[in-house]
Amino acid sequence: MGSPWRDMPQRYGSWSTVYGRFHLWAGAGVFQALMEAVIAEAAARGQAELGLVSVDSTSARAHHHAARMMLDPELLETLEKAVAEEKGLLQRGKTPR
């Protein structure tokens, strides 16, 4: 989701420079550190509303074709058999090896 980097307003500079910095900062944990600092500051001021925090454990699965993932037909068949076998074991209360 979002918009393409090339659509960034020119006032921010070259999109490739902005992307390069974003990529470096994300890899270095800059955004994570900023978020943690903002949360810590808000908590210290008593301004953190933890009632607004939501953790969603929902997972969405898509068929491998949805991600344009191409698998060798034999490998796909082997994987599908393994999944079916594991589901059968779990339904019988056994754990897979």
PDB file of N, CA, C and O in Angstrom, residues 12 24 50 54:
ATOM      1  N   TYR A  12      10.880  17.650  -1.273  1.00  0.00           N
ATOM      2  CA  TYR A  12      11.636  16.793  -0.369  1.00  0.00           C
ATOM      3  C   TYR A  12      12.951  16.332  -0.985  1.00  0.00           C
ATOM      4  O   TYR A  12      13.711  15.614  -0.349  1.00  0.00           O
ATOM      5  N   LEU A  24      18.255   3.096   4.682  1.00  0.00           N
ATOM      6  CA  LEU A  24      19.364   3.034   5.644  1.00  0.00           C
ATOM      7  C   LEU A  24      18.858   3.200   7.071  1.00  0.00           C
ATOM      8  O   LEU A  24      19.260   2.470   7.981  1.00  0.00           O
ATOM      9  N   LEU A  50      -2.858   3.566  27.017  1.00  0.00           N
ATOM     10  CA  LEU A  50      -2.659   2.182  26.614  1.00  0.00           C
ATOM     11  C   LEU A  50      -3.964   1.495  26.235  1.00  0.00           C
ATOM     12  O   LEU A  50      -3.959   0.435  25.631  1.00  0.00           O
ATOM     13  N   SER A  54      -3.802  -1.817  20.388  1.00  0.00           N
ATOM     14  CA  SER A  54      -4.512  -2.995  19.903  1.00  0.00           C
ATOM     15  C   SER A  54      -3.523  -3.926  19.227  1.00  0.00           C
ATOM     16  O   SER A  54      -2.736  -3.498  18.402  1.00  0.00           O
TER      17      SER A  54
END
